[in-house]
Amino acid sequence: MPTLYYLYLSFALFFIGTAGVLLRRNALIVLMAIELQLNAGNLALLAFSRSLGDLKGHVFAFFVIALAAAEAAVGLAILVGMYRTRQTINLDEVATMKR
Amino acid sequence: MSTVTPAAIVFFGLCALVVGCAGGVALSRNILHAAFLLLGTLAGTAGLYLFIGADFLGVAQILIYVGGILVLLLFAVLLTSKVGDTRLSNPSAGLQFGVPLGVLLAAGLVYLVFTTPWPLTEAVATPMTGRPGEAFLGEYLLLFELASVVLLMALVGAMVLARRAVKGRSPDAASGGAAT
């Protein structure tokens, strides 16, 4: 498959992820949409890595996956803590840092 | 492309899976459905990684995302949603659909097994795992170790953030004085 197709798909995925981040108010869905964005970035990295014959894209994609795992762990811990103190994870209701 | 090749069918099938499930994640009203649709997106992306020749990353994607992050997400969904928000009902289609489908699938698989001329000579695989591995332990060793430290910090941070009250204190005092 031509690299351009992978880039189209990556764009579509990133667009959907961005729409999810901007439109949804549930913090969990926002986190999932961020994962979509990271996946889109990985796809583009790998597509370019293949078309350029360069291994760096693989290495960076691996680090992106590792950082996504860290982000998910910390983000979900924050969400659970937030829910424990406020009984909601709606981002519009969690506008201040104080309870 | 004038002719439809099997590779094209697989590629566009995976594309449809990824984009369709991603749209479901972004738009679904039910947060549990969104979490399970994310599984489709991640699995489809892993298939595309394999398709693009990055077999190590494809397996890592399944291990880390599907095995780790998605399970964490499901835990968070079930921990944070009010019981009324997630409808856990699982409408079963019933035996009248399940049995014919299962019989059909079994018959198809048996047919496939006995009619396919299996290649008995081992094809020489071209592994893509060695070169990234050497890069990690050579050129990118510092970054690799940094990633380990970041993961350790994330682990400790997640534990600190999500822990219950410190022993001997009331939950309110602990959550209010998290800076201690």
Coordinates of C-alpha atoms in Angstrom, one line a residue:
Chain A
M1 CA 0.0 0.0 0.0
P2 CA 1.3 3.5 -0.8
T3 CA 2.5 5.5 2.2
L4 CA -0.1 8.2 1.3
Y5 CA -2.9 5.9 2.3
Y6 CA -1.4 5.3 5.7
L7 CA -1.2 9.1 6.1
Y8 CA -4.8 9.6 5.1
L9 CA -5.8 7.0 7.7
S10 CA -3.6 8.6 10.3
F11 CA -5.2 12.0 9.5
A12 CA -8.7 10.5 9.8
L13 CA -7.8 8.9 13.1
F14 CA -6.2 12.0 14.5
F15 CA -9.2 14.1 13.4
I16 CA -11.6 11.7 15.2
G17 CA -9.4 11.8 18.3
T18 CA -9.3 15.6 18.3
A19 CA -13.0 15.8 17.8
G20 CA -13.5 13.4 20.8
V21 CA -11.1 15.5 23.0
L22 CA -12.9 18.7 22.1
L23 CA -16.5 17.6 22.0
R24 CA -16.9 15.1 24.8
R25 CA -17.2 16.2 28.4
N26 CA -16.6 12.9 30.0
A27 CA -13.0 12.7 31.1
L28 CA -12.7 9.0 30.4
I29 CA -13.8 9.5 26.8
V30 CA -11.3 12.3 26.5
L31 CA -8.6 10.0 27.7
M32 CA -9.7 7.4 25.1
A33 CA -9.7 10.0 22.4
I34 CA -6.1 11.0 23.4
E35 CA -5.1 7.3 22.9
L36 CA -6.7 7.6 19.4
Q37 CA -4.5 10.6 18.7
L38 CA -1.4 8.8 19.9
N39 CA -2.2 5.9 17.7
A40 CA -2.6 8.2 14.7
G41 CA 0.8 9.6 15.4
N42 CA 2.3 6.1 15.7
L43 CA 0.8 5.2 12.4
A44 CA 2.3 8.2 10.7
L45 CA 5.7 7.5 12.3
L46 CA 5.7 3.9 11.0
A47 CA 4.5 4.9 7.5
F48 CA 7.3 7.4 7.2
S49 CA 9.7 5.0 8.7
R50 CA 8.9 2.5 6.0
S51 CA 8.9 4.9 3.1
L52 CA 12.3 6.4 4.2
G53 CA 13.8 3.0 5.1
D54 CA 14.7 4.4 8.5
L55 CA 14.5 2.6 11.7
K56 CA 14.0 5.6 13.9
G57 CA 10.3 5.6 13.4
H58 CA 10.0 2.2 15.0
V59 CA 12.0 3.4 18.0
F60 CA 10.0 6.5 18.5
A61 CA 6.7 4.7 18.1
F62 CA 7.8 2.3 20.8
F63 CA 8.5 5.2 23.1
V64 CA 5.2 6.7 22.3
I65 CA 3.5 3.5 23.3
A66 CA 5.5 3.5 26.6
L67 CA 4.5 7.1 27.3
A68 CA 0.9 6.3 26.5
A69 CA 0.9 3.6 29.1
A70 CA 2.3 6.1 31.7
E71 CA -0.2 8.7 30.7
A72 CA -3.1 6.2 31.0
A73 CA -1.9 5.1 34.4
V74 CA -1.5 8.5 35.9
G75 CA -4.6 10.0 34.1
L76 CA -6.9 7.2 35.3
A77 CA -5.5 7.5 38.8
I78 CA -6.3 11.2 38.7
L79 CA -9.8 10.4 37.4
V80 CA -10.5 7.9 40.2
G81 CA -9.3 10.5 42.8
M82 CA -11.4 13.2 41.2
Y83 CA -14.4 10.9 41.3
R84 CA -13.8 10.1 44.9
T85 CA -13.7 13.7 45.9
R86 CA -16.4 15.2 43.6
Q87 CA -18.6 12.3 42.6
T88 CA -18.3 13.4 38.9
I89 CA -15.9 13.2 36.0
N90 CA -17.7 15.7 33.8
L91 CA -15.1 18.2 32.8
D92 CA -17.4 21.1 32.8
E93 CA -18.2 20.6 36.5
V94 CA -14.5 20.2 37.4
A95 CA -13.4 23.7 36.5
T96 CA -11.7 24.6 39.7
M97 CA -8.8 22.9 41.4
K98 CA -10.4 23.3 44.9
R99 CA -13.3 21.3 45.9
Chain B
M1 CA -5.3 0.3 -8.4
S2 CA -7.0 -1.5 -11.2
T3 CA -7.2 -5.0 -9.7
V4 CA -8.4 -5.9 -6.2
T5 CA -5.6 -7.7 -4.5
P6 CA -6.0 -9.6 -1.2
A7 CA -3.6 -7.1 0.4
A8 CA -5.8 -4.3 -0.6
I9 CA -8.9 -6.0 0.8
V10 CA -7.1 -6.6 4.1
F11 CA -5.8 -3.0 4.2
F12 CA -9.1 -1.4 3.5
G13 CA -10.9 -3.8 5.9
L14 CA -8.5 -2.8 8.6
C15 CA -9.0 0.9 7.7
A16 CA -12.7 0.6 7.9
L17 CA -12.4 -1.2 11.3
V18 CA -10.1 1.4 12.7
V19 CA -12.1 4.4 11.5
G20 CA -15.5 3.0 12.3
C21 CA -14.5 2.0 15.8
A22 CA -12.7 5.3 16.4
G23 CA -15.9 7.1 15.4
G24 CA -17.8 5.0 17.9
V25 CA -15.3 5.9 20.6
A26 CA -15.7 9.6 20.0
L27 CA -19.5 9.6 19.6
S28 CA -20.9 6.7 21.6
R29 CA -23.3 7.7 24.4
N30 CA -22.5 4.6 26.4
I31 CA -19.1 4.8 28.0
L32 CA -18.7 1.0 28.2
H33 CA -19.4 0.7 24.5
A34 CA -16.8 3.4 23.9
A35 CA -14.2 1.4 25.8
F36 CA -15.0 -1.8 23.9
L37 CA -14.9 0.0 20.6
L38 CA -11.5 1.3 21.5
L39 CA -10.5 -2.3 21.6
G40 CA -11.5 -2.6 17.9
T41 CA -9.5 0.5 17.0
L42 CA -6.4 -0.7 18.9
A43 CA -6.6 -4.2 17.4
G44 CA -7.0 -2.8 13.9
T45 CA -4.1 -0.5 14.4
A46 CA -2.0 -3.4 15.6
G47 CA -3.0 -5.3 12.4
L48 CA -1.9 -2.3 10.3
Y49 CA 1.4 -2.2 12.2
L50 CA 1.9 -5.9 11.2
F51 CA 0.8 -4.9 7.6
I52 CA 3.4 -2.2 7.4
G53 CA 6.1 -4.5 8.5
A54 CA 6.5 -3.5 12.1
D55 CA 5.8 -6.9 13.7
F56 CA 7.5 -6.0 17.0
L57 CA 5.4 -2.9 17.4
G58 CA 2.2 -4.8 16.4
V59 CA 2.8 -7.3 19.2
A60 CA 3.8 -4.6 21.7
Q61 CA 0.6 -2.7 20.8
I62 CA -1.5 -5.7 21.6
L63 CA 0.4 -6.4 24.8
I64 CA 0.5 -2.9 26.1
Y65 CA -2.7 -1.3 24.8
V66 CA -5.1 -4.2 24.8
G67 CA -3.6 -6.0 27.7
G68 CA -2.8 -3.1 29.9
I69 CA -4.3 0.3 29.0
L70 CA -7.7 -1.1 28.0
V71 CA -8.1 -3.1 31.2
L72 CA -7.1 -0.1 33.2
L73 CA -9.7 2.0 31.3
L74 CA -12.4 -0.6 32.0
F75 CA -11.5 -0.6 35.7
A76 CA -11.8 3.2 35.6
V77 CA -15.1 3.1 33.8
L78 CA -16.5 0.7 36.4
L79 CA -15.0 2.6 39.3
T80 CA -16.1 6.1 38.3
S81 CA -19.5 5.7 36.7
K82 CA -22.6 5.8 38.6
V83 CA -24.4 2.5 38.4
G84 CA -27.2 4.1 36.4
D85 CA -24.9 5.5 33.8
T86 CA -23.6 2.3 32.4
R87 CA -26.1 -0.2 31.3
L88 CA -24.5 -3.5 31.9
S89 CA -27.3 -5.5 30.3
N90 CA -26.0 -8.0 27.8
P91 CA -28.9 -8.8 25.4
S92 CA -28.2 -12.3 24.2
A93 CA -29.2 -13.1 20.6
G94 CA -30.3 -16.5 21.7
L95 CA -29.7 -20.1 20.6
Q96 CA -31.5 -19.7 17.3
F97 CA -28.7 -17.5 16.0
G98 CA -25.8 -18.9 18.0
V99 CA -26.1 -22.6 17.1
P100 CA -26.3 -22.2 13.3
L101 CA -23.5 -19.7 13.4
G102 CA -21.3 -22.0 15.4
V103 CA -22.1 -25.0 13.2
L104 CA -21.4 -22.9 10.1
L105 CA -18.1 -21.7 11.5
A106 CA -17.0 -25.1 12.6
A107 CA -17.9 -26.6 9.1
G108 CA -16.0 -23.8 7.4
L109 CA -12.9 -24.3 9.5
V110 CA -12.9 -28.0 9.0
Y111 CA -13.3 -27.5 5.3
L112 CA -10.5 -25.0 5.3
V113 CA -8.2 -27.3 7.3
F114 CA -8.7 -30.3 5.0
T115 CA -8.7 -28.5 1.7
T116 CA -5.8 -26.2 2.1
P117 CA -2.4 -27.4 0.7
W118 CA -0.4 -26.6 3.8
P119 CA 3.2 -25.7 2.9
L120 CA 5.4 -28.1 4.8
T121 CA 8.7 -26.4 4.0
E122 CA 9.5 -23.6 6.3
A123 CA 9.5 -20.2 4.6
V124 CA 12.4 -18.0 5.6
A125 CA 10.9 -15.3 7.8
T126 CA 12.3 -11.9 7.8
P127 CA 12.2 -10.8 11.4
M128 CA 12.0 -7.1 12.1
T129 CA 12.6 -7.6 15.8
G130 CA 16.3 -7.8 15.8
R131 CA 17.2 -4.4 14.4
P132 CA 15.0 -2.3 16.8
G133 CA 16.3 -4.4 19.7
E134 CA 19.9 -3.6 18.7
A135 CA 18.9 0.1 18.3
F136 CA 17.4 0.1 21.8
L137 CA 20.5 -1.3 23.4
G138 CA 22.9 0.6 21.3
E139 CA 22.1 4.0 19.9
Y140 CA 19.1 4.7 22.0
L141 CA 20.2 3.1 25.3
L142 CA 19.9 6.4 27.2
L143 CA 16.4 7.0 25.9
F144 CA 15.5 3.4 26.7
E145 CA 16.6 3.7 30.3
L146 CA 14.8 7.1 30.6
A147 CA 11.6 5.4 29.4
S148 CA 12.1 2.9 32.2
V149 CA 12.4 5.7 34.8
V150 CA 9.3 7.4 33.4
L151 CA 7.3 4.2 33.7
L152 CA 8.5 3.7 37.2
M153 CA 7.6 7.3 38.1
A154 CA 4.2 6.8 36.5
L155 CA 3.6 3.6 38.5
V156 CA 4.5 5.3 41.8
G157 CA 2.5 8.4 40.9
A158 CA -0.6 6.4 40.0
M159 CA -0.4 4.5 43.2
V160 CA 0.0 7.7 45.3
L161 CA -2.9 9.4 43.4
A162 CA -5.3 6.5 43.6
R163 CA -4.6 5.3 47.1
R164 CA -7.2 5.4 49.8
A165 CA -6.6 7.3 53.0
V166 CA -3.4 6.9 54.8
K167 CA -3.8 4.5 57.7
G168 CA -4.9 6.2 60.9
R169 CA -6.5 9.2 59.2
S170 CA -10.0 9.8 58.0
P171 CA -10.5 9.7 54.2
D172 CA -11.4 13.4 54.1
A173 CA -8.3 14.5 55.9
A174 CA -6.1 12.4 53.6
S175 CA -7.7 13.6 50.3
G176 CA -7.7 17.2 51.6
G177 CA -4.0 17.0 52.6
A178 CA -2.6 15.1 49.7
A179 CA 0.6 17.3 49.8
T180 CA 1.9 15.6 52.8

